[in-house]
Coordinates of C-alpha atoms in Angstrom, one line a residue:
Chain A
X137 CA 45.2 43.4 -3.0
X138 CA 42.9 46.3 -4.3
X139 CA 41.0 48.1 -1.8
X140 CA 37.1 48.8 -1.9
X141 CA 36.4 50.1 -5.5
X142 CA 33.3 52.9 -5.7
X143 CA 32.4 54.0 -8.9
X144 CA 31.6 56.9 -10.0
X145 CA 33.6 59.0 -7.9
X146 CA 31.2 61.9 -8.6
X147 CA 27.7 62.2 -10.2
X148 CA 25.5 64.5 -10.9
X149 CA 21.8 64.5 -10.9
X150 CA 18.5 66.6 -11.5
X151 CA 15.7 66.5 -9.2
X152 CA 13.4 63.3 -10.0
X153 CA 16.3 61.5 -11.8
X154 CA 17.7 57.9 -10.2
X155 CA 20.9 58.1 -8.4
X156 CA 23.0 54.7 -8.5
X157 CA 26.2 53.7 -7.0
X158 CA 28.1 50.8 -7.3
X159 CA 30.8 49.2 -4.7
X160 CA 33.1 46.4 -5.1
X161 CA 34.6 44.8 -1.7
X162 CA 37.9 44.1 -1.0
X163 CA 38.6 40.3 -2.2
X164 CA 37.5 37.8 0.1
X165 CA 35.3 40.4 1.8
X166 CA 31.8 38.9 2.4
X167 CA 30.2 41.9 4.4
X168 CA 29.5 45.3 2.3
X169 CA 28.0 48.3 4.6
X170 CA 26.8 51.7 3.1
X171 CA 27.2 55.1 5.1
X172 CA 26.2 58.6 4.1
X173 CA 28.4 61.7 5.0
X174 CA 26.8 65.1 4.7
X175 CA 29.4 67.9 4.4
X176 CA 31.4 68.4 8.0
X177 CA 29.6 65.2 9.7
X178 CA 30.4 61.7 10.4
X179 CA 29.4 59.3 8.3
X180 CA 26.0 58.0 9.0
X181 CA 24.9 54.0 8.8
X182 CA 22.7 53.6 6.3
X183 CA 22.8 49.6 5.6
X184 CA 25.1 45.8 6.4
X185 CA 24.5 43.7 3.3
X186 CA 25.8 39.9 2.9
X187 CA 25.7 38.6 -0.5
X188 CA 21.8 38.2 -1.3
X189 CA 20.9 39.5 2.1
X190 CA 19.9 42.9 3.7
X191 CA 20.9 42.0 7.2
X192 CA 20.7 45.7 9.0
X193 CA 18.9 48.4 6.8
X194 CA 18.2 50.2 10.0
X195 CA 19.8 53.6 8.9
X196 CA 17.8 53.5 5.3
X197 CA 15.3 56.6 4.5
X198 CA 11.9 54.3 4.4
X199 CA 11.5 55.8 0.9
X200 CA 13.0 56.0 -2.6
X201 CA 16.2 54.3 -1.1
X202 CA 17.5 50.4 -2.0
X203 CA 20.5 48.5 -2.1
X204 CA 21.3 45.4 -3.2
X205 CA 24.5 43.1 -2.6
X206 CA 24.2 40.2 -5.8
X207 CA 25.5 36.9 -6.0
X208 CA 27.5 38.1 -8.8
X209 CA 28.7 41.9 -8.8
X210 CA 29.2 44.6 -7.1
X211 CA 27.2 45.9 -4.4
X212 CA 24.3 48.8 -5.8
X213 CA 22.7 51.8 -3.9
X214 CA 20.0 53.1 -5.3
X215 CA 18.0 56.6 -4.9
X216 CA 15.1 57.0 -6.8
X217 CA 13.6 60.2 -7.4
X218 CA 16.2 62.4 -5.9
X219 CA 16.0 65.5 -4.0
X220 CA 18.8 68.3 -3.5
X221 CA 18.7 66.9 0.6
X222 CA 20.4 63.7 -1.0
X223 CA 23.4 65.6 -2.1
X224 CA 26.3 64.1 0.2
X225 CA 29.0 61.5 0.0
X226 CA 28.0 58.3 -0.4
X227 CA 30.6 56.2 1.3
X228 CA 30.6 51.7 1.0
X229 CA 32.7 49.3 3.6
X230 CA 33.6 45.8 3.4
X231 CA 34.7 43.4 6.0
X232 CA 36.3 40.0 6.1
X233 CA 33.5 36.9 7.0
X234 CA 34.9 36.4 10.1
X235 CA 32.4 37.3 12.2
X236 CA 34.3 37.4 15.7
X237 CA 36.7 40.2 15.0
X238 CA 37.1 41.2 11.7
X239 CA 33.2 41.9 10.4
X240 CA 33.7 45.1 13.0
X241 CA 37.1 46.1 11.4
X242 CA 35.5 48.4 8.1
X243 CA 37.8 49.0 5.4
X244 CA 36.0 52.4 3.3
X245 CA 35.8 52.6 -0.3
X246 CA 36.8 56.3 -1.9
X247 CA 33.5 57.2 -2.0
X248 CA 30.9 58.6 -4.2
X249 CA 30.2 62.5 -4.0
X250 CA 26.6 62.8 -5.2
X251 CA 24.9 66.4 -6.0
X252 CA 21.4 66.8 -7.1
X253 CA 20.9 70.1 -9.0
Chain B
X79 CA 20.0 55.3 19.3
X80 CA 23.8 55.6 20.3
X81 CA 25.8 58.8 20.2
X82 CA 29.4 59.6 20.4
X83 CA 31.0 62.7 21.3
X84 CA 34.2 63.4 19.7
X85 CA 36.5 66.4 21.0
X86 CA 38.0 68.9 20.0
X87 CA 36.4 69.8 17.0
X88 CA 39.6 70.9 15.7
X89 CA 43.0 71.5 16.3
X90 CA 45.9 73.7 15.0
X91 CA 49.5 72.6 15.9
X92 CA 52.7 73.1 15.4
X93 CA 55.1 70.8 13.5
X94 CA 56.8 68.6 16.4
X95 CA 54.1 68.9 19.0
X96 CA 52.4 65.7 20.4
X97 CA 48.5 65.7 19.8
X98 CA 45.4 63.9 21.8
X99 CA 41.3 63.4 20.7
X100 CA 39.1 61.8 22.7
X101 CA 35.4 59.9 21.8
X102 CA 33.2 59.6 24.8
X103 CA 29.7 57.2 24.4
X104 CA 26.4 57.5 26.3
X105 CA 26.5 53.8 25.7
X106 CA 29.0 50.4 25.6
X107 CA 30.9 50.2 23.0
X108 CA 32.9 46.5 22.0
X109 CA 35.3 47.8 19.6
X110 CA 36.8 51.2 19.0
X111 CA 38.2 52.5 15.7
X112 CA 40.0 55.4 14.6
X113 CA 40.2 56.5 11.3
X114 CA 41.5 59.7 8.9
X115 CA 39.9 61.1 6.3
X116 CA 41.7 63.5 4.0
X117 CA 39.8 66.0 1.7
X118 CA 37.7 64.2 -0.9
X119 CA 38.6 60.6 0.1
X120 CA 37.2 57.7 2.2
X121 CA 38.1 57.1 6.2
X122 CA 41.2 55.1 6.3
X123 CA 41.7 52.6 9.2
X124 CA 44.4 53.7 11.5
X125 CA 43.9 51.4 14.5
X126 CA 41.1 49.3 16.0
X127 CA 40.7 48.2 19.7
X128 CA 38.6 45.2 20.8
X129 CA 39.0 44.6 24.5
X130 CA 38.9 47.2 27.8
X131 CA 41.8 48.7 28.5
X132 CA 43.6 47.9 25.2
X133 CA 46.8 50.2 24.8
X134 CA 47.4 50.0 21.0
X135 CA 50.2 51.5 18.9
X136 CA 50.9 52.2 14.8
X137 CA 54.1 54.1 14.5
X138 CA 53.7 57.6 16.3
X139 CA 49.8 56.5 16.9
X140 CA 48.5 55.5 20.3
X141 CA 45.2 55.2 21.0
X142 CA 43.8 53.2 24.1
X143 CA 39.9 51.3 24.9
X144 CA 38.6 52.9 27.7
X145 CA 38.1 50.7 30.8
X146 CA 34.1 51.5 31.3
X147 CA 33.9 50.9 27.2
X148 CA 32.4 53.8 26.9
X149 CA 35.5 55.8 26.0
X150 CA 39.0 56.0 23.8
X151 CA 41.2 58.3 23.3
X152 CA 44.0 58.9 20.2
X153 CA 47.2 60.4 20.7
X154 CA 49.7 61.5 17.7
X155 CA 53.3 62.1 18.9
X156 CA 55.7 64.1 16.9
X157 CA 53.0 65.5 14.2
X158 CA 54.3 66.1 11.0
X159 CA 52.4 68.2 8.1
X160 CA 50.8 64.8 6.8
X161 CA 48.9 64.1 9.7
X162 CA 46.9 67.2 8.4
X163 CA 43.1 65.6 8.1
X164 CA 40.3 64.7 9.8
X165 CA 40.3 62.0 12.1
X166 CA 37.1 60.2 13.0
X167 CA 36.4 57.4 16.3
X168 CA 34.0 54.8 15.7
X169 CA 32.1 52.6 17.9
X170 CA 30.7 49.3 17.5
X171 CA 27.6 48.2 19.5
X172 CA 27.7 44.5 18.9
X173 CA 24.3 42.3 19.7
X174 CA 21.7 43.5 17.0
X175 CA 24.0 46.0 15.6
X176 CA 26.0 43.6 13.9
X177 CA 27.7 45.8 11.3
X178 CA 26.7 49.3 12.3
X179 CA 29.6 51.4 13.5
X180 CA 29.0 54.7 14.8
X181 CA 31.0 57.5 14.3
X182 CA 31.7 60.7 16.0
X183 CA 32.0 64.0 14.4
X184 CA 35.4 64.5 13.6
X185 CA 38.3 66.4 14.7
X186 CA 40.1 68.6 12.3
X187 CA 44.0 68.4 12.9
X188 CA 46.2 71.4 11.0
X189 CA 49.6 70.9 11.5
X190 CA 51.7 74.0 10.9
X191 CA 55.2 73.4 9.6

């Protein structure tokens, strides 16, 4: 059973260019979360996605920030614009669609490692 | 919005020694998590605790769910130079949080051989 897949592993940006990163659940996972890591932090919250739905997008910047969970496909974040403060790791999490237990146990992708020259 | 205090911020061992962390919450948590993250990968689930009080174990991990829920600790018996990382607690709120976990800030675990 493959674990969360995150592509690209690393990307590179300039200032003002779109940023997007893509996440595939684990199979049978119904529940995608994003989290941002900045160098020696925890990983922040950022969004709890359900396919076609934003459910909790409580930890997204207001601005130039999106993500999308498709019917079909993987999961999308997307940073328009960027700025050098959006270098960081861009981490993705899927959990099983049982609600009662297992939508709180996260299994993490690799991660993307974004930096915006 | 809720915070987690994770301690000690880092750790340097010997090989053989026995090894504790602790996350402490301003706030109720309903399930605890531990993770490690080694250099340039994602967290990796090491053991999740759902209920007050709850003594879990994975191999030579222990970790337990604090009885106010506001607290968990992880112990490491026996380290050995792979348990070199960084190893992360994680809360979850529960209600209107549904998927948010929060983390603490990490404790950084050198194991010397």
């Amino acid at each position: 059973n493959a674990g969360v897949m995150q592509n690209p592993r690393h990307l590179v940006r300039r200032r003002g260019q779109e940023a997007r990163l893509r996440c595939s659940p684990m199979k049978g996972h119904s529940h995608v979360y994003w989290y941002r890591q900045l160098p020696e932090e925890g990983l922040k919250f950022m969004v709890y996605l359900q396919k076609e739905n934003i459910i909790d997008e409580s930890g997204m910047p207001k601005e130039r920030f999106s993500a999308e969970f498709p019917k079909e496909g993987p999961s999308i974040l997307r940073i328009q614009q960027v700025v050098r403060g959006d270098s960081a790791a861009y981490f993705c999490a899927s959990s099983p669609p049982d609600f009662y237990f297992d939508a709180e146990t996260q299994y993490f992708g690799p991660g993307t490692r974004l930096l915006v020259l | 919005g809720q915070q987690l205090n994770q301690s000690p911020q880092s750790m340097f061992i010997q090989e053989g020694e026995d090894v504790s962390m602790n996350c402490t919450s301003s706030s109720i948590f309903n399930t605890w998590l531990w993770y490690k993250q080694d250099p340039g990968e994602g967290p990796v689930l090491l053991i999740a605790l759902y209920k007050a009080g709850e003594l879990t174990s994975n191999g030579r991990l222990t970790a337990q769910f604090g009885i106010t829920r506001k607290d968990s600790f992880l112990n490491i018996s026996a380290s050995i130079p792979s348990d070199v990382g960084i190893y992360f607690c994680a809360g979850h709120g529960g209600g209107t949080s549904y998927g948010k976990l929060t983390f603490g800030q990490g404790t950084i675990l050198t194991v010397h051989p």
